[in-house]
Each structure stands twice: as structure tokens, then as C-alpha cells.
Coordinates of C-alpha atoms and ligand atoms in Angstrom, one line a residue:
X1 CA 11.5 -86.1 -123.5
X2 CA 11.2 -85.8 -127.3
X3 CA 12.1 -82.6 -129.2
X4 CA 8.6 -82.5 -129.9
X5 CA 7.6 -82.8 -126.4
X6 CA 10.2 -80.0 -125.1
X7 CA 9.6 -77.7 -127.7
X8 CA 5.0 -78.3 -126.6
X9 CA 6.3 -77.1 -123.0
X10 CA 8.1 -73.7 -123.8
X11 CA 5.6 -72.9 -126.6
X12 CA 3.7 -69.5 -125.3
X13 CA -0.1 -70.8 -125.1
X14 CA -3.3 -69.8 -123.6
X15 CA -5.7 -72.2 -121.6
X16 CA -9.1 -71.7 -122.0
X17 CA -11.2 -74.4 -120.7
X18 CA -10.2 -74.8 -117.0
X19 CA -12.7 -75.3 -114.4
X20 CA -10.9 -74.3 -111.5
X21 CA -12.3 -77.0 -108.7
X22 CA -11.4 -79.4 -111.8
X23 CA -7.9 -78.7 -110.3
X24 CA -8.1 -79.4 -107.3
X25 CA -5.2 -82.4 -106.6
X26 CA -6.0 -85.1 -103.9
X27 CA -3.2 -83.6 -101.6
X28 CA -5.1 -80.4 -101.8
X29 CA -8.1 -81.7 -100.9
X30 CA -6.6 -84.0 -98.1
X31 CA -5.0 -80.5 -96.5
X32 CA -8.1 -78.5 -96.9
X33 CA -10.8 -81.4 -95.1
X34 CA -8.1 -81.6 -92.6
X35 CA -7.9 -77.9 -91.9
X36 CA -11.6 -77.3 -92.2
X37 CA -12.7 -80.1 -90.4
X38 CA -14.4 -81.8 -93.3
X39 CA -14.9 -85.5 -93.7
X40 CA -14.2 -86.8 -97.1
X41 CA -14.8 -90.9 -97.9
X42 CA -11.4 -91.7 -98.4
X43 CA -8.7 -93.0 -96.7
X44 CA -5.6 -91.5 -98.5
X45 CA -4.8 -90.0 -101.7
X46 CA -4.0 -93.2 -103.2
X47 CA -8.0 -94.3 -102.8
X48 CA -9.2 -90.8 -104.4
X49 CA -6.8 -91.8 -107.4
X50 CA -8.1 -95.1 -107.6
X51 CA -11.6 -93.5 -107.3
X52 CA -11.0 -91.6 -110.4
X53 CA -12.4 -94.1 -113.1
X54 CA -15.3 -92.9 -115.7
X55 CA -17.7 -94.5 -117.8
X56 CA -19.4 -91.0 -118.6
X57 CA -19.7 -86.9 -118.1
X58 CA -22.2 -87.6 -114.8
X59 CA -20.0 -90.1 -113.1
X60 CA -17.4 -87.8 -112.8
X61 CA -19.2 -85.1 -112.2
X62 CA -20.8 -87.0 -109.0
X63 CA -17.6 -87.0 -107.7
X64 CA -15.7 -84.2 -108.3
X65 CA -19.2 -82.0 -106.4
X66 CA -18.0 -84.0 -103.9
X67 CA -14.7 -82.9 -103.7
X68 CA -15.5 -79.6 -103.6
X69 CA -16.9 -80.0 -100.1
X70 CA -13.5 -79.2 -99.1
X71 CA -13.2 -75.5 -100.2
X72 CA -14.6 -73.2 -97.6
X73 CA -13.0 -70.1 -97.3
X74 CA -11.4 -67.5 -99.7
X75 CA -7.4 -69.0 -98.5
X76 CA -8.8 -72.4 -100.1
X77 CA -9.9 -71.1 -103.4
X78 CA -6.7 -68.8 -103.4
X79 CA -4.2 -71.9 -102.6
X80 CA -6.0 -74.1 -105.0
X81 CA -5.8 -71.5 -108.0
X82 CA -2.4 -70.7 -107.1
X83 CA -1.3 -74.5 -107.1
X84 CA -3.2 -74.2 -111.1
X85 CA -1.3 -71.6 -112.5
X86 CA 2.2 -72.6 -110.9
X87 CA 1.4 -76.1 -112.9
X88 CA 0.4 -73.7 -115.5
X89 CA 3.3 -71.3 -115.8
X90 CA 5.9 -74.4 -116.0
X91 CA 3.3 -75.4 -119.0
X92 CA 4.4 -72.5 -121.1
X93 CA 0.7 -70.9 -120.2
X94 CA 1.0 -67.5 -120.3
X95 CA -2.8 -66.6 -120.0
X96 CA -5.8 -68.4 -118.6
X97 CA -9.1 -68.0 -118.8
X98 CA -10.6 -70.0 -115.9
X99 CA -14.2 -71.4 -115.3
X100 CA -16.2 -71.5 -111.6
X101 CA -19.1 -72.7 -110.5
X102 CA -20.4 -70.7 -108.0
X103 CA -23.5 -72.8 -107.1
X104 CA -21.4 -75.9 -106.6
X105 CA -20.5 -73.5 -103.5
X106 CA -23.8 -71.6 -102.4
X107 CA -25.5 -74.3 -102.4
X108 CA -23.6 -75.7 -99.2
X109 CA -23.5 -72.6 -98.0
X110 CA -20.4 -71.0 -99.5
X111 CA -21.0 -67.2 -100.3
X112 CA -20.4 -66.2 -104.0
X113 CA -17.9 -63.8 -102.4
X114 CA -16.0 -66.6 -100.5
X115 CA -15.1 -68.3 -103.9
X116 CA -14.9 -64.8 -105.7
X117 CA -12.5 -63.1 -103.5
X118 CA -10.0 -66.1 -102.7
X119 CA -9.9 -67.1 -106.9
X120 CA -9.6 -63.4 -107.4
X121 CA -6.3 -62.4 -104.6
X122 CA -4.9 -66.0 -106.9
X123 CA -5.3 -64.5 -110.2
X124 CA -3.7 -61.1 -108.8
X125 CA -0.8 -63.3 -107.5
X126 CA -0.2 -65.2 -110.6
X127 CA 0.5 -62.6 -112.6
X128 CA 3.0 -60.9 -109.9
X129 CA 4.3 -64.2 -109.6
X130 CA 5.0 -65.7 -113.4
X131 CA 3.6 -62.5 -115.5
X132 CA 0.5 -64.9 -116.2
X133 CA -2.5 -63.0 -116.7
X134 CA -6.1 -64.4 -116.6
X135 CA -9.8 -63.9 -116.6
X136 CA -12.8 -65.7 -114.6
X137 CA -15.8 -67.0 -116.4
X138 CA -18.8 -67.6 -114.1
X139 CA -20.4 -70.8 -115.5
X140 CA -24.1 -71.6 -114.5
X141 CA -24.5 -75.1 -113.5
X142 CA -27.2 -76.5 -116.2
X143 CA -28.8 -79.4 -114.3
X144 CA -29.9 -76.4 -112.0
X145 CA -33.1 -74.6 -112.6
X146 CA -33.2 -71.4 -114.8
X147 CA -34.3 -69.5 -111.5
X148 CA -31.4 -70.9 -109.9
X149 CA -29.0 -69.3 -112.7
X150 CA -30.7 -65.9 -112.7
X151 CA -30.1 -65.4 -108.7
X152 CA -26.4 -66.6 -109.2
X153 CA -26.0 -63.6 -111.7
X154 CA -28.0 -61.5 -109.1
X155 CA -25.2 -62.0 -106.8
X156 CA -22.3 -61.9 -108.9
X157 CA -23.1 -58.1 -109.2
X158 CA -20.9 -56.5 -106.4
X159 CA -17.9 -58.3 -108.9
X160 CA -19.2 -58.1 -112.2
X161 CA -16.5 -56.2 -113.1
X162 CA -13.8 -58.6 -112.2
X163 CA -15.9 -61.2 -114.3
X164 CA -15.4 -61.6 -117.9
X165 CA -18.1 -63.8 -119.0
X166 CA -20.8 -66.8 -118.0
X167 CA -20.3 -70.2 -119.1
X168 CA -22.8 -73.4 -119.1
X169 CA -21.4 -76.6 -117.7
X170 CA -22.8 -79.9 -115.7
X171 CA -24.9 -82.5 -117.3
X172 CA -25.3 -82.1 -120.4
X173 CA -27.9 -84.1 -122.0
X174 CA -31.8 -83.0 -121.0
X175 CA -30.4 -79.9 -119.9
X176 CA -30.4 -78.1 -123.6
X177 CA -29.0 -74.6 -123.8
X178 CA -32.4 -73.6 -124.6
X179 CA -33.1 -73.6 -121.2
X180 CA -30.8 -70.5 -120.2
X181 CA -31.9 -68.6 -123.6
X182 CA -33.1 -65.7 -121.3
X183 CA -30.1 -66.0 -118.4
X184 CA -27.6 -65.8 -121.3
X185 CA -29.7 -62.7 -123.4
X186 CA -29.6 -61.0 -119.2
X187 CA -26.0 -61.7 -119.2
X188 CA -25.3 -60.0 -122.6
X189 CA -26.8 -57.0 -121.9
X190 CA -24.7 -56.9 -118.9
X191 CA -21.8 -56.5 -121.2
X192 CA -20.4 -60.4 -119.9
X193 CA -19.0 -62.8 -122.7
X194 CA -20.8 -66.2 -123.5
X195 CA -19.3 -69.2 -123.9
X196 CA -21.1 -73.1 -123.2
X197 CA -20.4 -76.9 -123.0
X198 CA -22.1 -78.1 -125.9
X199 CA -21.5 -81.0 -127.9
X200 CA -19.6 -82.9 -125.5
X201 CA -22.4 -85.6 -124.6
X202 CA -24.9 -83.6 -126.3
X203 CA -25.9 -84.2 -129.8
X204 CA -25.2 -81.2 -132.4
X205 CA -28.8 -79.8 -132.0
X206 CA -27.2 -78.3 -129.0
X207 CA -24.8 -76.9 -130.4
X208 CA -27.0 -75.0 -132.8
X209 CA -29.0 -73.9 -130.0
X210 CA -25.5 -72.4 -128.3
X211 CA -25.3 -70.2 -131.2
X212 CA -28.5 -69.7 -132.2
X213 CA -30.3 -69.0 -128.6
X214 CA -27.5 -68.3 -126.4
X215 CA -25.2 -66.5 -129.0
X216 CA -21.7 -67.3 -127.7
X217 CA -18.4 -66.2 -128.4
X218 CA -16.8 -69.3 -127.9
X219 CA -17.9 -73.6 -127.8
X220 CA -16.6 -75.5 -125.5
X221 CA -16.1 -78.9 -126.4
X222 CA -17.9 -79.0 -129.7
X223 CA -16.9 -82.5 -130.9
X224 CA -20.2 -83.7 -131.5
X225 CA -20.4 -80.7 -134.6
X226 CA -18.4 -82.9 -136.5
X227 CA -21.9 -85.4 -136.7
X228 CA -23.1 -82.0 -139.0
X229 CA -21.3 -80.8 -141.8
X230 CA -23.9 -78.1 -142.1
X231 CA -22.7 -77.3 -138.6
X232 CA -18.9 -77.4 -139.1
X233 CA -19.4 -75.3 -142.0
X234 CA -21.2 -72.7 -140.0
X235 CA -18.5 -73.0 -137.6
X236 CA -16.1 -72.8 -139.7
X237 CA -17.0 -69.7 -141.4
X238 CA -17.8 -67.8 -138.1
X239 CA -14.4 -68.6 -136.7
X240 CA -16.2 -70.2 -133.6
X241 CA -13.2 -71.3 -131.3
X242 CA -13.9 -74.8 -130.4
X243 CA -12.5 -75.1 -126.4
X244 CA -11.3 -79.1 -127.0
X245 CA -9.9 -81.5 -124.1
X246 CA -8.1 -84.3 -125.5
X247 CA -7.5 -86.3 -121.7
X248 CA -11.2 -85.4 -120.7
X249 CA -12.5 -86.8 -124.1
X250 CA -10.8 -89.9 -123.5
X251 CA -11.3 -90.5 -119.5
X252 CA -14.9 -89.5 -120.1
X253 CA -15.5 -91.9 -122.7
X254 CA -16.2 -89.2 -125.3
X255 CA -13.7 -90.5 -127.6
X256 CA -12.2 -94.2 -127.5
X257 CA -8.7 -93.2 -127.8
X258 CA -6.1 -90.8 -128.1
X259 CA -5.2 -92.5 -131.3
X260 CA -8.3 -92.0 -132.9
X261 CA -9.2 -88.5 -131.6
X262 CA -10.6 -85.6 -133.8
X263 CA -8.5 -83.1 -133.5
X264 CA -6.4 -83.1 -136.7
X265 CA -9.8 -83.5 -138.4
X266 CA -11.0 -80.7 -137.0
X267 CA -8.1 -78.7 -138.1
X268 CA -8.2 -79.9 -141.6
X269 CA -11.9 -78.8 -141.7
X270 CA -11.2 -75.2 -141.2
X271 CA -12.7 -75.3 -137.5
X272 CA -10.2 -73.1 -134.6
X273 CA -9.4 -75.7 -132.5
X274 CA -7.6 -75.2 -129.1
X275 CA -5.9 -78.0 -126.3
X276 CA -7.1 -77.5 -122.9
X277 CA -7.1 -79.5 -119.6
X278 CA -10.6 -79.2 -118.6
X279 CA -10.4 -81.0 -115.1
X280 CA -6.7 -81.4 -115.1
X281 CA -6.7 -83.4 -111.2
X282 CA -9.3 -85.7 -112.7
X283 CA -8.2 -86.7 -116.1
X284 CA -4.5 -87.3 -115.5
X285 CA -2.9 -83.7 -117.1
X286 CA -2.6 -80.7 -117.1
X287 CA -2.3 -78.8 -120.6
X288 CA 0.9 -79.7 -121.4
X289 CA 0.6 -83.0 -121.3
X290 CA -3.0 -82.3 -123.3
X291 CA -0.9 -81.0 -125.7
X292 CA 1.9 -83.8 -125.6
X293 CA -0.2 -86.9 -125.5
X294 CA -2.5 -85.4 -128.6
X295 CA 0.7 -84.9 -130.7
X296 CA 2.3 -87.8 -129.8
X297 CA -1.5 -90.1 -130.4
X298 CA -1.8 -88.4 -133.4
X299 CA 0.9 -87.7 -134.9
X300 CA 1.1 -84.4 -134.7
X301 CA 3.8 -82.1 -136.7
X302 CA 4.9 -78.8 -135.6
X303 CA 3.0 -76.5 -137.7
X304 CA -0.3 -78.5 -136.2
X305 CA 0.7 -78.0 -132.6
X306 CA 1.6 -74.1 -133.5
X307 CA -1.7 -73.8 -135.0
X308 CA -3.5 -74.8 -131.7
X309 CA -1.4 -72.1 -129.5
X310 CA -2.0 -69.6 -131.7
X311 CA -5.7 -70.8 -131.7
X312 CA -5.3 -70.5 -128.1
X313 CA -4.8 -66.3 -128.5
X314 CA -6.9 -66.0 -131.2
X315 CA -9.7 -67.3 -129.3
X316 CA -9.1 -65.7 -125.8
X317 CA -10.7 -62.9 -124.7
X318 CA -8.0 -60.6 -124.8
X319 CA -7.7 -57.4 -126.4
X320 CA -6.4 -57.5 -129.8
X321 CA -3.1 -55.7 -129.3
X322 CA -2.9 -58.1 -126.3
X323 CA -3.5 -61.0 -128.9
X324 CA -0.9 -59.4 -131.7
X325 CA 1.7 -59.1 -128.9
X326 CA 1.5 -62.8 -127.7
X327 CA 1.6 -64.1 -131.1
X328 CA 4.6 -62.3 -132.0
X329 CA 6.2 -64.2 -128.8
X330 CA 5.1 -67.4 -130.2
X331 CA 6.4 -66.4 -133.5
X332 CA 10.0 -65.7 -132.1
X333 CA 9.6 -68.7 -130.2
X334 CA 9.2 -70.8 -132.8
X335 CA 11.7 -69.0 -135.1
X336 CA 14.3 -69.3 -132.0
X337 CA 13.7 -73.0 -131.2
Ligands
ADE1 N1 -17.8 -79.4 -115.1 C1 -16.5 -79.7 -115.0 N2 -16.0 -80.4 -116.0 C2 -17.0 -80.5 -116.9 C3 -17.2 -81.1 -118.2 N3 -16.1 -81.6 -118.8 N4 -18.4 -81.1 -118.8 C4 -19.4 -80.5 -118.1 N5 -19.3 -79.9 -116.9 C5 -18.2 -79.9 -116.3
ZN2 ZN1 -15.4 -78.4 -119.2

């Protein structure tokens, strides 16, 4: 391991784009079929490894809905978020802000509550655990009707409290923010943070219409912005934190390499970019190795990969004296190291 790569793992750093079934390792998912009695088309981990191959967002998405057959009661969500934020803590996380997608669950007749509670009692135990603390973003799926989206918020009310914000994820193109203008304005009023996928496959119209319609606090993905200088400017000068996924750009085709991914550029343009996992089971790391495989493809110094963890509490949604106290651990860290 390079200097570089030991001092990425015990830098203090937030994750912020994490869809928590995105996690979900082929062991896992072996163990929970067997123990609920679910059939999954494979015949060993090996084949659901081999399986994961993308040429774009809705090919993986195809299969990782499938995988998520497996999760049925509140003991799998728990073991599956604990097995996240043990990868996590050994990452140098020290706070997460997770994404779920309730209707991937409902809709096979999974209560909200079954995912709730069991993602919930893993949260609690993480931060007994490793001192990691974290928050739960309920994303709407957007290939899903606008109907569809309201009655999911309907339900999350009995937990509302325990929920910090919505999110927009699934297929991307034809399914324009636009289309959850009056979901998102519901959820605001409910006091919930707004963040959306945009710009991932999407062209940077839908990224104005994030901002613009759905007014969120935070863009995940984003690289598509950088088609619109307009748009980066405006980006820019908000201090929009840009959620981006080096592996996932890459395995989904997004971007043709790590060696020629954006993220420096996005730096030198004044945009707050941060390293995150995204689907860590899928797209071969978790986000250390995010982290490791950006500096190392792109030649990355160590003010750059300091700027992204301290982007990383900067753009959580912690309380500022939260925020001040991490960064003055990541300050000593780097000072010490
Ligand atoms: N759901 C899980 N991962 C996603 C991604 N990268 N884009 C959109 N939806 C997702
Ligand atoms: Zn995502």
C-alpha cells in the first residue's frame, strides 16, 4: 500500500451517496435467500460476480431489484447495514448518510416499517459499535408514478422523525425531476432535506430542474453539469455539493475510465465535489477504495484528496458544530500523519 493509499484510509470522511441494498454482498444475499426461503437465479457467489457486468444505469438496476428479493424482515436490513458501516468504519468513515428505497420493498410486499426498523436498530448499533453516526434518506424511485411517491411519504409518517430527507433515484432518463415537483415541495414542508440523482445519465436540463423545481440541498452525481458552464457556475456559486462515485461512473459506463474521470476538473472549477461508493457490492469498492483508485487514476495530491473529505462534512447534513468538530479531526489528522 502507498503512502498515499494508507494515509486515504485513516483520513476522517463522510459518505454521502450510499444506497443501502447497493451493499448488499453476494454472501449476504446467498445467507438471506437461504434463510428466507427465496430462490435467487444463481448458483453460487462466483456466478452473481460474474453477473455483475454493465453497459448502462438500467442494466444494473435490473439486477440489483432483483437482489433485493432477498431482504424480508427487519434482522436482514439490520445485518445488511451493519455489514456497511463495519466496511465503512475500517474506511475511515466516520459519518454516513445512507439512501433506501422503500418501494423496491412494498412493492413485494415488504412493509415500510420492515425496512425502517431493521436499517434503523443498524444505524443505532453502528454508532455504539465504531462511534459512526448516520442519517437515512428516503429516496423515491423515479420510474414509479408521482402517486406512487406521494403514498410512500404517506407511510413514512409514523418515522418521519428518524428520517432526514427524500432522495430521487432509478432510471434516470424520461423520468425528469419535474415529475416529483409537487412530492418534493410536500416533503419540504415537512421539514425533510432534498437531495436527487441528476445528471448521471440525464442531460444538464435535469439538473436545472433539481434546483429549480425540486430545490435540493444537495446533487447527486452531477457530472453531466459540466456539459453547461452556465450550470457549473450556478453551482459553483451556490456551494451545491456534488455527491460523485468514481467506480459507479466507470462500471456504469458514465465515464470511460478512471484515467480520464472529472473529478479534478470539477475541483479546479470551484464545484464541492465529494467520493462516495454508491452501490459499493456492485461496482467493486467501497469508499475507500473510491477514494484510492480516483487518486491513484488521476493523480491525485494530498491537498486534492483532503479537499474531498472535508467536502464530505461540509456537505453532510450535520449540524454545524458537528461539521466544525469533524473538520478539526481531519485537520489534526493531517497535521499528525
Ligand atoms: N439506485 C441505486 N444506484 C443508483 C444509481 N447509481 N443511479 C440511480 N439509481 C440508483
Ligand atoms: Zn446513486
Amino acid at each position: 500500500m502507498s503512502d498515499l493509499d494508507a494515509f486515504i484510509t485513516g483520513l476522517p470522511k463522510a459518505e454521502l451517496h450510499l444506497h443501502i441494498e447497493g451493499s448488499l454482498e453476494p454472501e449476504q444475499m446467498f445467507e438471506f435467500a437461504r434463510r428466507n426461503g427465496v430462490e435467487i437465479p444463481f448458483g453460487s457467489v462466483e456466478e452473481v460476480r460474474a453477473a455483475y457486468e454493465f453497459s448502462n444505469l438500467q442494466d444494473f438496476l435490473d439486477i440489483y431489484y432483483a437482489g433485493a428479493s432477498v431482504l424480508q424482515t427487519e434482522e436482514d436490513f439490520r445485518d445488511m447495514a451493519m455489514a456497511y458501516f463495519d466496511r465503512a468504519a475500517a474506511d475511515g468513515v466516520v459519518h454516513a448518510e445512507i439512501f433506501f428505497d422503500p418501494q423496491t420493498h412494498t412493492h413485494r410486499g415488504i412493509p415500510f416499517g420492515v425496512a425502517a426498523n431493521g436499517l434503523l436498530a443498524g444505524m443505532a448499533e453502528a454508532e455504539a459499535k465504531h462511534g459512526l453516526t448516520s442519517k437515512l434518506i428516503l429516496c423515491f424511485l423515479r420510474h414509479l408514478d408521482e402517486e406512487d411517491a406521494f403514498r410512500t411519504l404517506e407511510q413514512a409518517h409514523p418515522w418521519i422523525e428518524q428520517i432526514t430527507g427524500v432522495g430521487l433515484d432509478s432510471s434516470e432518463i424520461g423520468h425528469p425531476p419535474s415529475k416529483f415537483e409537487r412530492v418534493f415541495a410536500a416533503a419540504a414542508a415537512m421539514g425533510l432535506k432534498r437531495v436527487a440523482h441528476a445528471g448521471e445519465e440525464g442531460p444538464p436540463e435535469y439538473v436545472h430542474e433539481a434546483l429549480d423545481l425540486l430545490h435540493i440541498d444537495r446533487l447527486d452525481h452531477g457530472n453531466r453539469s459540466l456539459e453547461d458552464p452556465a450550470l457549473v457556475t450556478k453551482l459553483a456559486r451556490s456551494g451545491m455539493t456534488l455527491t460523485v462515485c468514481p467506480l459507479s461512473n466507470v462500471k456504469l459506463c458514465n465515464v470511460a475510465s478512471i484515467e480520464v474521470h472529472p473529478i479534478d476538473e470539477m475541483l479546479r472549477k470551484g464545484l464541492r465535489a465529494t467520493v462516495n461508493s454508491d452501490d459499493p457490492a456492485y461496482f467493486g469498492g467501497y469508499v475507500g477504495e473510491n477514494y484510492r483508485a480516483i487518486a491513484r487514476g488521476r493523480g491525485l495530491g494530498r491537498d486534492e484528496v483532503v479537499t474531498l473529505a472535508r467536502n464530505s462534512f461540509l456537505g453532510s447534513f450535520l449540524p454545524d458544530e458537528a461539521v466544525t468538530a469533524h473538520l478539526e479531526r481531519l485537520d489534526a489528522y493531517v497535521e499528525a500523519n
